[in-house]
Coordinates of C-alpha atoms in Angstrom, one line a residue:
Chain A
M1 CA 11.1 -36.0 -10.8
N2 CA 12.4 -35.1 -7.5
V3 CA 10.6 -32.7 -5.4
R4 CA 12.1 -33.0 -1.7
R5 CA 9.9 -33.3 0.8
P6 CA 10.7 -31.3 4.2
S7 CA 10.0 -33.9 6.6
E8 CA 6.6 -32.7 7.4
E9 CA 6.6 -33.2 11.1
F10 CA 9.5 -30.9 13.2
P11 CA 9.4 -28.2 11.0
R12 CA 5.7 -28.3 11.4
A13 CA 5.5 -28.0 14.7
R14 CA 8.1 -25.1 14.7
A15 CA 6.4 -23.3 12.2
R16 CA 3.0 -23.7 14.8
L17 CA 5.2 -22.4 17.7
L18 CA 6.6 -19.5 15.9
G19 CA 3.5 -18.4 15.0
A20 CA 1.8 -18.5 18.5
A21 CA 4.5 -16.6 19.2
L22 CA 4.1 -13.7 17.5
L23 CA 0.4 -14.1 17.9
A24 CA 1.2 -13.2 21.3
A25 CA 4.1 -11.0 20.9
S26 CA 1.7 -8.0 19.5
I27 CA -1.3 -8.7 21.6
L28 CA 1.3 -8.0 24.5
L29 CA 3.4 -5.7 23.3
S30 CA -0.3 -3.0 21.6
A31 CA -1.1 -3.8 24.7
A32 CA 2.1 -2.7 26.5
G33 CA 2.2 0.6 23.8
Q34 CA -0.7 2.1 24.8
L35 CA -0.2 1.8 28.6
G36 CA 3.9 3.3 27.3
M37 CA 2.6 5.9 25.9
K38 CA -0.5 7.0 28.1
A39 CA 2.9 6.8 31.3
G40 CA 4.5 8.8 29.4
M41 CA 2.3 11.9 28.5
Q42 CA 0.8 11.6 32.4
E43 CA 4.9 12.5 32.7
L44 CA 4.2 15.1 30.4
H45 CA 2.0 16.6 32.9
A46 CA 4.1 16.2 35.9
A47 CA 6.0 18.1 33.5
E48 CA 4.4 21.0 33.0
A49 CA 3.8 20.8 36.4
A50 CA 7.1 21.5 37.3
A51 CA 7.9 23.3 34.7
S52 CA 4.7 26.4 35.3
A53 CA 5.7 25.7 39.1
A54 CA 9.9 26.1 38.3
E55 CA 8.2 29.0 36.3
A56 CA 6.8 30.7 39.0
A57 CA 9.7 30.8 41.3
A58 CA 11.8 31.6 39.5
S59 CA 9.6 35.5 38.4
A60 CA 9.1 35.7 42.1
T61 CA 12.8 35.4 42.6
E62 CA 13.1 37.8 40.8
A63 CA 11.0 39.8 41.5
G64 CA 12.2 40.1 44.7
A65 CA 16.1 40.9 43.0
A66 CA 14.9 43.1 40.9
G67 CA 16.4 41.2 37.5
A68 CA 19.1 41.1 38.9
G69 CA 21.3 38.7 36.7
T70 CA 18.6 35.5 37.5
A71 CA 20.4 33.2 34.5
A72 CA 18.6 31.1 33.4
P73 CA 19.1 27.8 33.9
G74 CA 20.6 26.9 30.8
A75 CA 19.1 24.1 28.1
A76 CA 20.0 21.3 29.0
G77 CA 18.4 21.8 33.0
A78 CA 14.8 23.1 31.8
L79 CA 14.5 19.5 29.9
A80 CA 15.8 17.5 32.3
P81 CA 11.8 17.2 33.9
Y82 CA 11.2 16.4 30.5
R83 CA 13.1 12.9 29.9
P84 CA 11.0 11.1 31.8
A85 CA 7.4 11.7 29.7
L86 CA 9.8 11.6 26.3
A87 CA 11.0 8.5 27.9
W88 CA 7.7 6.6 28.7
T89 CA 6.5 8.3 25.4
L90 CA 9.0 6.7 22.8
G91 CA 9.3 3.3 24.1
G92 CA 5.5 3.5 24.0
L93 CA 5.9 4.4 20.5
A94 CA 7.9 1.8 19.8
A95 CA 6.3 -1.1 21.1
Y96 CA 3.6 -0.1 19.0
G97 CA 5.9 0.0 15.9
F98 CA 6.9 -3.9 17.2
S99 CA 3.5 -4.2 17.6
L100 CA 1.8 -3.8 14.3
L101 CA 6.1 -5.5 12.8
A102 CA 4.5 -8.7 14.5
W103 CA 1.0 -8.2 13.4
L104 CA 1.8 -8.2 9.6
A105 CA 4.1 -11.2 10.3
V106 CA 0.8 -13.1 12.3
L107 CA -0.6 -12.3 9.0
V108 CA 1.6 -13.4 6.8
R109 CA 0.8 -16.9 8.6
Y110 CA -2.9 -17.3 9.3
P111 CA -6.0 -15.9 8.0
L112 CA -7.5 -12.8 9.1
S113 CA -10.8 -14.6 11.3
Y114 CA -8.6 -16.7 12.9
A115 CA -6.1 -13.8 14.5
Y116 CA -8.2 -11.3 14.7
P117 CA -10.4 -12.5 17.4
W118 CA -7.1 -13.1 19.8
L119 CA -6.6 -9.0 19.2
G120 CA -9.8 -8.7 21.5
L121 CA -7.4 -9.2 24.8
S122 CA -5.9 -6.4 24.0
Y123 CA -8.5 -4.6 25.7
V124 CA -8.3 -6.5 28.1
L125 CA -5.1 -6.2 29.1
V126 CA -5.4 -2.0 28.5
F127 CA -7.7 -2.4 31.0
L128 CA -6.5 -4.1 33.6
G129 CA -3.0 -2.1 33.4
A130 CA -4.3 1.1 33.3
T131 CA -7.0 0.1 36.6
H132 CA -4.1 -2.1 37.8
W133 CA -0.4 -0.4 37.2
P134 CA 0.6 1.5 40.0
R135 CA 1.4 4.3 37.3
L136 CA -1.4 4.6 36.2
M137 CA -4.8 3.4 38.7
E138 CA -7.2 4.8 36.4
P139 CA -10.8 4.4 37.8
A140 CA -12.9 0.7 37.1
T141 CA -15.6 1.4 37.4
P142 CA -18.3 -0.8 36.5
M143 CA -19.8 1.2 33.4
R144 CA -16.6 0.9 31.8
S145 CA -15.9 -3.0 33.3
L146 CA -19.1 -3.9 31.7
G147 CA -17.9 -1.9 28.1
T148 CA -14.9 -3.5 28.2
L149 CA -16.5 -6.8 28.2
L150 CA -18.8 -5.7 25.5
I151 CA -16.6 -4.7 23.4
L152 CA -14.1 -8.2 23.6
T153 CA -17.4 -10.8 23.5
G154 CA -18.0 -8.3 19.6
V155 CA -14.6 -8.7 18.3
A156 CA -14.7 -11.8 19.2
L157 CA -18.5 -13.0 17.2
A158 CA -17.6 -10.2 14.1
S159 CA -14.5 -11.9 13.7
A160 CA -14.3 -15.4 14.7
G161 CA -15.4 -18.9 12.4
G162 CA -13.9 -16.5 8.8
G163 CA -16.4 -15.5 6.8
A164 CA -17.0 -14.8 2.9
A165 CA -13.3 -15.8 2.1
P166 CA -13.9 -19.9 2.2
A167 CA -9.5 -20.0 3.8
K168 CA -10.1 -22.3 6.5
T169 CA -8.6 -25.3 5.5
P170 CA -6.9 -24.9 1.9
P171 CA -8.3 -27.6 -0.4
P172 CA -6.3 -30.8 -1.8
L173 CA -4.3 -28.8 -4.4
P174 CA -5.3 -30.5 -7.5
R175 CA -1.6 -32.2 -9.1
K176 CA 0.2 -29.2 -11.0
P177 CA 3.0 -28.9 -12.3
A178 CA 5.6 -29.4 -9.8
D179 CA 8.0 -26.5 -9.7
E180 CA 4.8 -24.1 -9.5
L181 CA 4.0 -26.0 -6.1
L182 CA 7.8 -24.7 -5.1
E183 CA 7.4 -20.9 -6.1
N184 CA 3.9 -20.5 -3.8
K185 CA 6.2 -22.2 -1.4
D186 CA 9.4 -20.0 -0.7
L187 CA 7.2 -16.8 0.8
Chain B
M1 CA -14.2 18.0 22.5
N2 CA -12.0 15.8 23.4
D3 CA -14.5 12.2 22.2
L4 CA -14.0 14.3 18.6
L5 CA -10.6 13.8 18.6
V6 CA -10.8 10.2 19.5
L7 CA -13.2 9.6 16.9
L8 CA -10.8 11.6 14.5
A9 CA -7.7 9.5 15.4
V10 CA -10.1 6.1 14.5
A11 CA -11.2 7.2 11.9
L12 CA -7.0 8.3 9.9
L13 CA -6.3 5.3 12.2
G14 CA -9.1 3.3 10.2
T15 CA -8.4 4.9 6.7
S16 CA -4.8 4.2 7.2
Q17 CA -5.1 -0.1 8.0
V18 CA -7.4 0.7 4.3
L19 CA -4.9 2.1 2.5
Q20 CA -2.5 -0.3 3.0
K21 CA -4.6 -3.3 2.2
L22 CA -5.0 -1.7 -0.7
G23 CA -1.5 -0.6 -1.7
A24 CA -1.0 -4.5 0.0
A25 CA -4.2 -6.1 -3.1
R26 CA -2.5 -3.4 -6.2
R27 CA 0.8 -2.7 -5.7
L28 CA 2.6 -5.6 -3.1
A29 CA 1.2 -8.4 -4.2
G30 CA 3.7 -10.5 -6.5
R31 CA 6.6 -8.3 -6.9
R32 CA 9.5 -9.7 -5.3
A33 CA 12.2 -7.4 -6.1
P34 CA 13.3 -4.4 -4.0
K35 CA 13.3 -2.3 -6.7
E36 CA 9.6 -2.7 -6.9
W37 CA 8.7 -2.7 -3.3
A38 CA 10.5 0.4 -3.9
S39 CA 8.7 1.7 -5.9
A40 CA 5.4 0.8 -4.1
L41 CA 6.2 2.6 -1.3
L42 CA 5.6 5.8 -2.8
S43 CA 2.2 4.6 -4.0
P44 CA -0.4 6.9 -3.7
E45 CA -1.8 4.7 -1.4
L46 CA 0.8 3.3 1.0
L47 CA 2.4 7.3 0.9
G48 CA -0.7 7.8 1.9
A49 CA -1.5 4.9 4.4
F50 CA 2.2 6.8 6.0
F51 CA 0.7 10.4 6.5
C52 CA -2.5 8.8 8.5
L53 CA -0.4 6.5 10.2
V54 CA 0.9 9.3 11.9
A55 CA -1.5 12.0 11.6
G56 CA -3.6 9.1 13.5
T57 CA -0.9 9.2 15.9
A58 CA -0.1 12.1 16.8
L59 CA -3.1 13.0 17.8
W60 CA -3.9 9.9 19.8
L61 CA -0.9 10.7 22.1
F62 CA -2.4 13.7 22.5
V63 CA -5.6 12.9 23.7
L64 CA -3.5 10.3 26.2
Y65 CA -2.3 13.2 27.3
G66 CA -5.7 14.0 28.2
M67 CA -8.7 11.0 28.4
D68 CA -7.4 7.7 30.5
V69 CA -6.3 4.7 28.8
S70 CA -8.9 3.0 29.8
R71 CA -11.4 4.9 28.6
A72 CA -9.5 6.5 24.7
F73 CA -8.4 2.2 24.2
P74 CA -11.8 0.9 23.2
F75 CA -12.5 3.4 21.0
L76 CA -10.4 2.1 19.0
S77 CA -12.2 -1.5 18.1
L78 CA -15.2 1.8 16.1
T79 CA -12.4 0.9 13.3
S80 CA -13.9 -3.0 12.9
V81 CA -18.0 -1.2 13.4
V82 CA -16.6 1.2 9.9
V83 CA -15.0 -1.5 8.5
I84 CA -17.0 -4.1 8.8
A85 CA -19.9 -1.7 7.7
A86 CA -17.4 -0.3 5.0
S87 CA -16.7 -3.7 3.0
R88 CA -20.8 -4.6 3.0
I89 CA -21.7 -0.6 1.4
F90 CA -18.4 -0.1 -1.1
L91 CA -17.2 -3.1 -1.7
G92 CA -20.3 -5.2 -2.3
E93 CA -19.2 -8.5 0.0
R94 CA -21.7 -11.1 2.1
V95 CA -21.2 -9.6 5.6
P96 CA -22.9 -12.2 8.0
L97 CA -25.5 -12.5 10.8
R98 CA -23.1 -13.3 13.2
R99 CA -20.6 -11.1 12.0
W100 CA -23.6 -8.2 12.8
I101 CA -24.6 -9.6 16.4
G102 CA -20.6 -8.6 17.2
V103 CA -20.6 -5.4 15.7
G104 CA -23.5 -4.7 17.6
F105 CA -22.2 -6.1 20.6
I106 CA -19.0 -3.5 19.9
A107 CA -21.1 -0.4 19.7
L108 CA -22.9 -0.9 22.2
G109 CA -20.0 -1.7 24.7
I110 CA -18.4 1.7 23.2
A111 CA -21.4 3.7 24.2
L112 CA -21.2 2.2 27.5
V113 CA -17.8 3.4 27.7
A114 CA -17.8 7.0 26.8
G115 CA -20.2 7.2 29.2
S116 CA -17.7 6.5 32.2

């Protein structure tokens, strides 16, 4: 029987690198997504404030001019202040979506119990980003910092080291028909 | 009020995960043909998962509108607590002690963040 053995070393190293890259991407993208969505909502606040200020100004001039045909500033002009909010929100959602896709690809390659603790890093990243990104600058209160650290610890404890599913190392396969092995491999 | 919305968003996003898992196990596992995938994606489990994901994300944006992300995001770890409890209660899985300790840490951390 001629079972083709791929040369083991090189593809395995490459697969490991790809897995690590996917894991890193899903962590980074999920943190970036949260920060981007928050930035978008903050821009929405700003845009609403600007819009209501403009409205107040417009009604003031209208009152002054006694309703003399003050042309409404076109739909495009009215929407312009909302553009940054939309851009940040959509960017954040896109990052979030890609992080979910990357996570699926991670789950194909690693047992959940190994992969999940790494997600705890995203709590740290979101916290650091939220408190240090000039756009957000949220207060790093001691309670919030300590709580985030506790959660990180808890996520690592709750998920590390496998669990009910004994999927740590695949047991040595009993000799099976070669075509069955191949069938399982091409996923 | 906003805290209730966070919990609702977390519940929706968590439900979506459970439904995704159910859908993957019941409808997707072992199917290769694209045609089968299409019908699997339209199954109640995966449609429900999609709906919960969209609704949960929309609600999440609404939450972020009124709350610091450094306060809101840690609430998402509540899903692991709920999922672990649910897998013990509804699925009868054995949950090792270390996992419960981890759940305790998570719950404590959320309490601290929520109080901040």
